[in-house]
Coordinates of C-alpha atoms in Angstrom, one line a residue:
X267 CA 93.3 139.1 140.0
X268 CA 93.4 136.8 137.5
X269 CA 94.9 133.2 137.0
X270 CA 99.2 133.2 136.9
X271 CA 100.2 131.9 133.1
X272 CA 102.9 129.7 132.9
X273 CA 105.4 130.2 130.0
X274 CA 108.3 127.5 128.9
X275 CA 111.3 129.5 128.0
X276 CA 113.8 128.0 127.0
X277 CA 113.0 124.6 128.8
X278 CA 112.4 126.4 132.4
X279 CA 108.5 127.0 133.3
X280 CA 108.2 131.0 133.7
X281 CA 105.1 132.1 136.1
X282 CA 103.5 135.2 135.8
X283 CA 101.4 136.1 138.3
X284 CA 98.3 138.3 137.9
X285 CA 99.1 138.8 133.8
X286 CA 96.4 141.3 133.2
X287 CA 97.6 143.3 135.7
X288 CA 97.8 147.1 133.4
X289 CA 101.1 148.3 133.6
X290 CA 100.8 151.2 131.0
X291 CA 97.1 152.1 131.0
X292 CA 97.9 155.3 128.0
X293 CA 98.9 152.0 125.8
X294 CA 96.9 149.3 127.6
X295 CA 100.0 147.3 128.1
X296 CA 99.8 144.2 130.8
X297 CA 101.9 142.4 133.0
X298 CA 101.8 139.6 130.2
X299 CA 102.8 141.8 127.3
X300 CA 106.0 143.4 128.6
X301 CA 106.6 139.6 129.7
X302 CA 105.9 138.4 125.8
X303 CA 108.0 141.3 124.7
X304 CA 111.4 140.0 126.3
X305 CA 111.1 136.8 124.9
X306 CA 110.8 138.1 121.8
X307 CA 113.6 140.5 122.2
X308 CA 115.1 137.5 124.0
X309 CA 118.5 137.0 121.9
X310 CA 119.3 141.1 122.1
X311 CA 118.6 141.5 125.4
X312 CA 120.3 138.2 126.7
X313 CA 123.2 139.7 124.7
X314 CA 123.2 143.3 126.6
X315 CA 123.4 141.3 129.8
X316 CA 124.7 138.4 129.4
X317 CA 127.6 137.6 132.6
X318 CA 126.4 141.4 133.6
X319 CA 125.8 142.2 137.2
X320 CA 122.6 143.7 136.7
X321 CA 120.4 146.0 139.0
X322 CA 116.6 145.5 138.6
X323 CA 114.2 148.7 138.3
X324 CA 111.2 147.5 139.0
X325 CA 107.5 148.9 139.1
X326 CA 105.3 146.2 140.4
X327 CA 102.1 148.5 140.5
X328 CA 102.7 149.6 136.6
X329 CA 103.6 153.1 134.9
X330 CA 100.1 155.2 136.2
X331 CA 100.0 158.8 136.7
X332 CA 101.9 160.3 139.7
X333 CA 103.4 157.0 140.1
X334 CA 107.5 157.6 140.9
X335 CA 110.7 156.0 141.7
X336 CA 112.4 155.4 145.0
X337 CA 115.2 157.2 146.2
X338 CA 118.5 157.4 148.5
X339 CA 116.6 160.9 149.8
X340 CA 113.0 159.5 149.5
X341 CA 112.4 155.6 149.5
X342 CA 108.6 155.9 149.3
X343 CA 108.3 156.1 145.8
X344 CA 106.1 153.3 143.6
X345 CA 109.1 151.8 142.1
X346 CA 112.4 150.8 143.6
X347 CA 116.1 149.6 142.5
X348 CA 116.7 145.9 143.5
X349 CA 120.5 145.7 143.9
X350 CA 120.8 142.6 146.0
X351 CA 119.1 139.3 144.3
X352 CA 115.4 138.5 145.7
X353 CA 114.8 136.2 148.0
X354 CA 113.6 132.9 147.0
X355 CA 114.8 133.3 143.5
X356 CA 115.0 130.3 141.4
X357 CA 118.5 128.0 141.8
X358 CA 118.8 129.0 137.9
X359 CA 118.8 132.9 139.0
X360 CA 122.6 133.2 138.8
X361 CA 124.4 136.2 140.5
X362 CA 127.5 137.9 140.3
X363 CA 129.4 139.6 143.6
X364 CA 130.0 142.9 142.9
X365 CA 131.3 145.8 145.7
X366 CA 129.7 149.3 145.9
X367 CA 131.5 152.3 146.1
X368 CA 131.5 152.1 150.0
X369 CA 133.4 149.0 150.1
X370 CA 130.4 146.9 151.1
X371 CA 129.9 143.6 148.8
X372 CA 126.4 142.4 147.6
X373 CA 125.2 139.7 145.2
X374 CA 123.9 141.2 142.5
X375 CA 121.1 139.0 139.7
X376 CA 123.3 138.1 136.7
X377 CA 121.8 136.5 133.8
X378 CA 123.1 133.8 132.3
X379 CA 120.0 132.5 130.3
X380 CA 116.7 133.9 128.8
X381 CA 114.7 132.8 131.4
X382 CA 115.7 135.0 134.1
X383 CA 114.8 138.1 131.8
X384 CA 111.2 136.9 132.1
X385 CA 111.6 135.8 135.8
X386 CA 112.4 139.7 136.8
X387 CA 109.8 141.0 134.5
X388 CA 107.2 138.9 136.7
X389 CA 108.4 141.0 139.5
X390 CA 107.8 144.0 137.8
X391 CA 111.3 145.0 136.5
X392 CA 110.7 147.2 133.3
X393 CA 114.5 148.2 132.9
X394 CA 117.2 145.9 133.1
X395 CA 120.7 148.1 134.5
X396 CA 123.8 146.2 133.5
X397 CA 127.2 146.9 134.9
X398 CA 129.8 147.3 132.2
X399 CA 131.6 144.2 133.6
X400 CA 131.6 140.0 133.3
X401 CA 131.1 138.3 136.2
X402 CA 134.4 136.6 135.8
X403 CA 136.3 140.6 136.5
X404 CA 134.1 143.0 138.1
X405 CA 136.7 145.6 139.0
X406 CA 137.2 145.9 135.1
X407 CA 135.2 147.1 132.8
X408 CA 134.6 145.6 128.9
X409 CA 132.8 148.7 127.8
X410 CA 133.5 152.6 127.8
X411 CA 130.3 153.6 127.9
X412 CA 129.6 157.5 126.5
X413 CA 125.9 159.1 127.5
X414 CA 124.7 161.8 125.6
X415 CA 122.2 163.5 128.0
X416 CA 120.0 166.2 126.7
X417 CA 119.8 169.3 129.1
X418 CA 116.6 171.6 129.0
X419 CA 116.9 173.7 125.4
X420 CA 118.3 170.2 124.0
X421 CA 116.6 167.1 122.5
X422 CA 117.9 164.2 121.1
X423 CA 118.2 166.0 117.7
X424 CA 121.0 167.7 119.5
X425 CA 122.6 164.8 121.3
X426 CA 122.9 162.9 117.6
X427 CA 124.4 166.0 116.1
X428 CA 126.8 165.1 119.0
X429 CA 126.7 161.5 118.7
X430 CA 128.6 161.9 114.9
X431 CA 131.5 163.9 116.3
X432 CA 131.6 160.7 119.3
X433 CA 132.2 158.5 115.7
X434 CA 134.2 160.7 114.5
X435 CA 136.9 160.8 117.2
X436 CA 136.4 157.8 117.8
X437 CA 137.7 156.9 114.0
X438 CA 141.2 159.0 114.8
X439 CA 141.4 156.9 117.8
X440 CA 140.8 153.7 115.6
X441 CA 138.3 152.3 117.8
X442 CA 134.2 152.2 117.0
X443 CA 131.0 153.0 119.0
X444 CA 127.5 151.0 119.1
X445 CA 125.1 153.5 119.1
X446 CA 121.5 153.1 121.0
X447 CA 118.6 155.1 122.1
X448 CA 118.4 155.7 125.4
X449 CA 114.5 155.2 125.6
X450 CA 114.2 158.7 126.2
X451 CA 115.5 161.8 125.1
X452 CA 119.4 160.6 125.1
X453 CA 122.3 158.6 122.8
X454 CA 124.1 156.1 124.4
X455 CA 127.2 154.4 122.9
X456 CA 129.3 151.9 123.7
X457 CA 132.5 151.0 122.7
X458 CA 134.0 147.8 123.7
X459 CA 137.7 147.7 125.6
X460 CA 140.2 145.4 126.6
X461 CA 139.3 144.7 130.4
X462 CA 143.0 145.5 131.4
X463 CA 142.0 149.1 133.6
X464 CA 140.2 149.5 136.6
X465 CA 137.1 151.9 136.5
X466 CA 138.6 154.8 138.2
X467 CA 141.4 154.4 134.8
X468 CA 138.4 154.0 132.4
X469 CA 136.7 156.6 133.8
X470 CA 139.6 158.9 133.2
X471 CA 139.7 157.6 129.9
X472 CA 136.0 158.9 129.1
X473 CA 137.0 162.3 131.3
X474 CA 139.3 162.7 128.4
X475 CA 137.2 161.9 125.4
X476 CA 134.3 164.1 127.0
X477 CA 136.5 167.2 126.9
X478 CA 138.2 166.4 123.5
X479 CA 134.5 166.8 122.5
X480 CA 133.4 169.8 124.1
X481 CA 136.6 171.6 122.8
X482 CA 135.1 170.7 119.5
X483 CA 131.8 171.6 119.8
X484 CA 131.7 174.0 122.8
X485 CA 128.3 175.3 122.0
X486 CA 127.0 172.3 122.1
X487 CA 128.6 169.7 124.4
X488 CA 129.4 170.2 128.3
X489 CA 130.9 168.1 131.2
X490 CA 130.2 170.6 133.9
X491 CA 128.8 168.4 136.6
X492 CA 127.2 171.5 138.0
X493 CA 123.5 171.9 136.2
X494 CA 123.9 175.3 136.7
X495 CA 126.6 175.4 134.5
X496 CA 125.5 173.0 131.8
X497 CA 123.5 175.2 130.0
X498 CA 121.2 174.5 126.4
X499 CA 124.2 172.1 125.6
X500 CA 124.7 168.2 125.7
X501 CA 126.3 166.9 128.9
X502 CA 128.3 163.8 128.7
X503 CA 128.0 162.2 131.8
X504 CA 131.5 161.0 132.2
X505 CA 130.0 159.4 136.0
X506 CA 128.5 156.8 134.5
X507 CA 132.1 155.0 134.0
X508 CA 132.2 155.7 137.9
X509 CA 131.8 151.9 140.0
X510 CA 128.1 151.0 140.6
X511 CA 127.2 153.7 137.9
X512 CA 124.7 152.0 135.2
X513 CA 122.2 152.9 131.8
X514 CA 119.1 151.4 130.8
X515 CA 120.8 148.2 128.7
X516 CA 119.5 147.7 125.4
X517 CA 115.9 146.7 124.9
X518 CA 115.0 147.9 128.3
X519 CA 111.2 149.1 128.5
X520 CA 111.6 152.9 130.4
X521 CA 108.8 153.8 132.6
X522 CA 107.1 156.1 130.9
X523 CA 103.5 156.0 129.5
X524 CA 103.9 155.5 125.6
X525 CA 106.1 152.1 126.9
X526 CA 109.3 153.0 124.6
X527 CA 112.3 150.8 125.0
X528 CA 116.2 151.2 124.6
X529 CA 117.0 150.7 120.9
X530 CA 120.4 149.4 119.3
X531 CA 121.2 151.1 116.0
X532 CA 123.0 151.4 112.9
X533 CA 124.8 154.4 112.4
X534 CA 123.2 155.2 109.0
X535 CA 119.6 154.7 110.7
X536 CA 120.7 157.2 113.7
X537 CA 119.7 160.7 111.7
X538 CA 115.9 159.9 111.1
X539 CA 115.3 157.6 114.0
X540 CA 113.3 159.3 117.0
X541 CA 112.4 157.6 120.4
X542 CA 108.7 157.1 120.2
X543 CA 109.8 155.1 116.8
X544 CA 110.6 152.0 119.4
X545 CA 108.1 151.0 121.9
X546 CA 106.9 147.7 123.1
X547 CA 104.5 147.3 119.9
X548 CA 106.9 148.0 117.4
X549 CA 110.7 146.3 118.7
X550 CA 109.4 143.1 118.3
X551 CA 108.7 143.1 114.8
X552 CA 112.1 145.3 114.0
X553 CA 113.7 142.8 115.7
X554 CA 112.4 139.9 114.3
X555 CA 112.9 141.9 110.8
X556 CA 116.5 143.2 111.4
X557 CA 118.0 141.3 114.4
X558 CA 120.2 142.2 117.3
X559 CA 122.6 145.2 116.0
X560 CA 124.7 144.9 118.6
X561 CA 125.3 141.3 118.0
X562 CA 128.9 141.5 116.9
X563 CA 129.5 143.9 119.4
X564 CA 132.7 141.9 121.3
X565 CA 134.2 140.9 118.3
X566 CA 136.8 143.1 118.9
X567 CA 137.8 145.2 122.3
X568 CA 140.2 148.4 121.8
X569 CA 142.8 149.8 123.9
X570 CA 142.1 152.8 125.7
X571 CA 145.9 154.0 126.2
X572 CA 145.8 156.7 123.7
X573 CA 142.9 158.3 125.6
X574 CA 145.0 157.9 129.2
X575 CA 147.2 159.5 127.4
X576 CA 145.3 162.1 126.2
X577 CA 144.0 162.9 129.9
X578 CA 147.9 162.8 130.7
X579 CA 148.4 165.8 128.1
X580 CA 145.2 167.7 129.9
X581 CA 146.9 167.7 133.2
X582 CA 150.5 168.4 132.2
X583 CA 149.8 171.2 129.6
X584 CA 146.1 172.9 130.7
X585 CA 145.9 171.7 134.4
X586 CA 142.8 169.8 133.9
X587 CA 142.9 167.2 136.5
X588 CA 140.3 164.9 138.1
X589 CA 136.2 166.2 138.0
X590 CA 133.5 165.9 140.8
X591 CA 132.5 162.2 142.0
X592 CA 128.3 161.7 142.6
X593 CA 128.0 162.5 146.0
X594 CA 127.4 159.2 147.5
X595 CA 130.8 158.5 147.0
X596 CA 133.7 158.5 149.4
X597 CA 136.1 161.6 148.7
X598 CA 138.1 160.3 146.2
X599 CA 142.1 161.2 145.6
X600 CA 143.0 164.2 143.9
X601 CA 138.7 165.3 143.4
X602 CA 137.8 168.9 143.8
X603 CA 135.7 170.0 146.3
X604 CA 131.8 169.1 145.6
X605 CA 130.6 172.2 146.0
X606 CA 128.2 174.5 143.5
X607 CA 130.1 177.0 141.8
X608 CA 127.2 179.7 142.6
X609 CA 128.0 178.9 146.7
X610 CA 131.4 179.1 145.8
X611 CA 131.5 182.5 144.3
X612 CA 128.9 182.7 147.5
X613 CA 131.1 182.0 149.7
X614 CA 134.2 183.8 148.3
X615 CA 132.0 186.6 148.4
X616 CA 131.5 186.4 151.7
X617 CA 135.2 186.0 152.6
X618 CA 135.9 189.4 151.1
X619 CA 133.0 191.2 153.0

């Protein structure tokens, strides 16, 4: 192991242990330089989270081959989800109390200066997993947050062909998106709301944008929950509006082995942008070139009535009511039955026999 550096950022002393420590041996990336690339991301990403409860992925052994994340179904992966704030964290490690869908409270980390970015980086957090929240409201959300998520026959060609109809009706709705890279093959977009509605309201909000879009682009955009039923189309994943329901925030390193990392766009720079084109080598010197753009992100927050309205209309004239919850959740009120359609039919089937 070698000797802990000691960083001053922003007036606090940042340790990092073991800094040659590999953690993407395809690149050659260590401990130290995904610690050096968050401070020099450090105005973007303090902006993403910022008053955020934020949930810590973090891979303490590095990105090598095989390695793999934690789960509810299998918790002895290399990586893990760190949704309460460490022990022993620094008196300047804020946090933010946020409930989980259960009910059941926790303090989540919640940044409130650069230094803590570095802090969870020392503990091997690669992606940073903001709620779309202040600490001063959790229950309601300042961002609709739309994910464009590639499904097998897709790419993220596809989900920006997408992403321009998302602007589009946006536009009618007089409202406007930030657009950002996932860090893999997805869009992301936010669009910043008044924090008046609670998430199971914003989520129906997004419900109803989701299936304004597939009705104009049908080959092409989905919101089947069911896999099965998704097809070579792009699924917007209206869960993610759902409590306890996160994305990689911008500038977030994902952990996979060419080190790319969550990019904020332009629109105009969307069509001929790819995600290997942002990586741990190359944001820094972007950013340094072309600056945070989401930085004006907040200046304005939108209404999202004319979209509750919208889902209204569904209901009353096509019957389209509530969609499937993710399956850790408790049965919520008016949700269909979580069941595949396949063991549906399955099970009809069955009936009739």
């Amino acid at each position: 192991m070698s000797e802990p550096a000691f960083l001053d950022v922003g007036g606090r002393e940042v340790r990092v242990s073991n800094p040659d420590k590999v953690y993407f041996p395809e690149r050659g990336f260590t401990k130290l330089d995904v610690v050096q690339y968050f401070i020099a991301v450090g105005d973007g990403i303090l902006n993403a989270l910022r008053e955020r409860p934020t949930t810590l992925e973090r891979w303490p052994s590095g990105v090598f081959e095989g390695a793999k994340l934690s789960t509810r179904q299998d918790n002895r992966g290399d990586a893990f989800y760190q949704k309460r704030i460490p022990k022993g964290a620094p008196t300047w490690v804020e946090s933010a109390k946020i409930a989980f869908p259960s009910g059941r409270p926790a303090d989540e980390v919640c940044p409130t200066e650069l230094a803590v970015v570095p802090w969870a980086a020392n503990l091997g957090t690669l992606t940073f997993h903001s709620w779309p929240v202040r600490r001063s409201d959790t229950d309601r959300p300042d961002q609709l947050r739309i994910d464009l998520d590639p499904q097998p026959g897709t790419d993220f060609a596809d989900a920006v062909k997408v992403a321009w109809e998302v602007r589009t009706l946006l536009a009618e709705l007089d409202m406007a998106g930030f657009p950002k890279t996932s860090g893999g093959r997805g869009v992301h977009i936010y669009v910043p709301i008044e924090p008046r509605w609670e998430f199971t309201e914003v989520r129906r909000a997004l419900i109803a944008f989701g299936r304004e879009l597939e009705r104009r682009m049908p080959s092409m955009v989905t919101m089947s929950w069911w896999k099965e039923d998704r097809g070579e189309r792009i699924f917007v994943d209206y869960n993610q509006m759902a409590r306890d329901r996160t994305f990689a925030s911008a500038y977030s390193i994902r952990p996979k082995p060419r080190a790319t990392v969550s990019a904020p766009l332009d629109w105009d720079e969307l069509d001929d942008a790819t995600p290997d084109d942002f990586d741990l080598a190359t944001m820094p010197g972007r950013f340094a070139e072309v600056g945070d753009r989401h930085a004006g992100m907040h200046d304005d927050a939108y209404s999202i009535e004319p979209l509750l309205e919208m889902a209204e209309r569904d209901e009353r004239d096509h019957g389209l009511g509530e969609l499937p919850y993710p399956p850790d959740y408790p049965k919520m009120p008016g949700e269909p039955p979580r069941v595949q359609p396949s063991r549906a039919r399955n099970s009809e089937t069955d009936d009739a026999t």
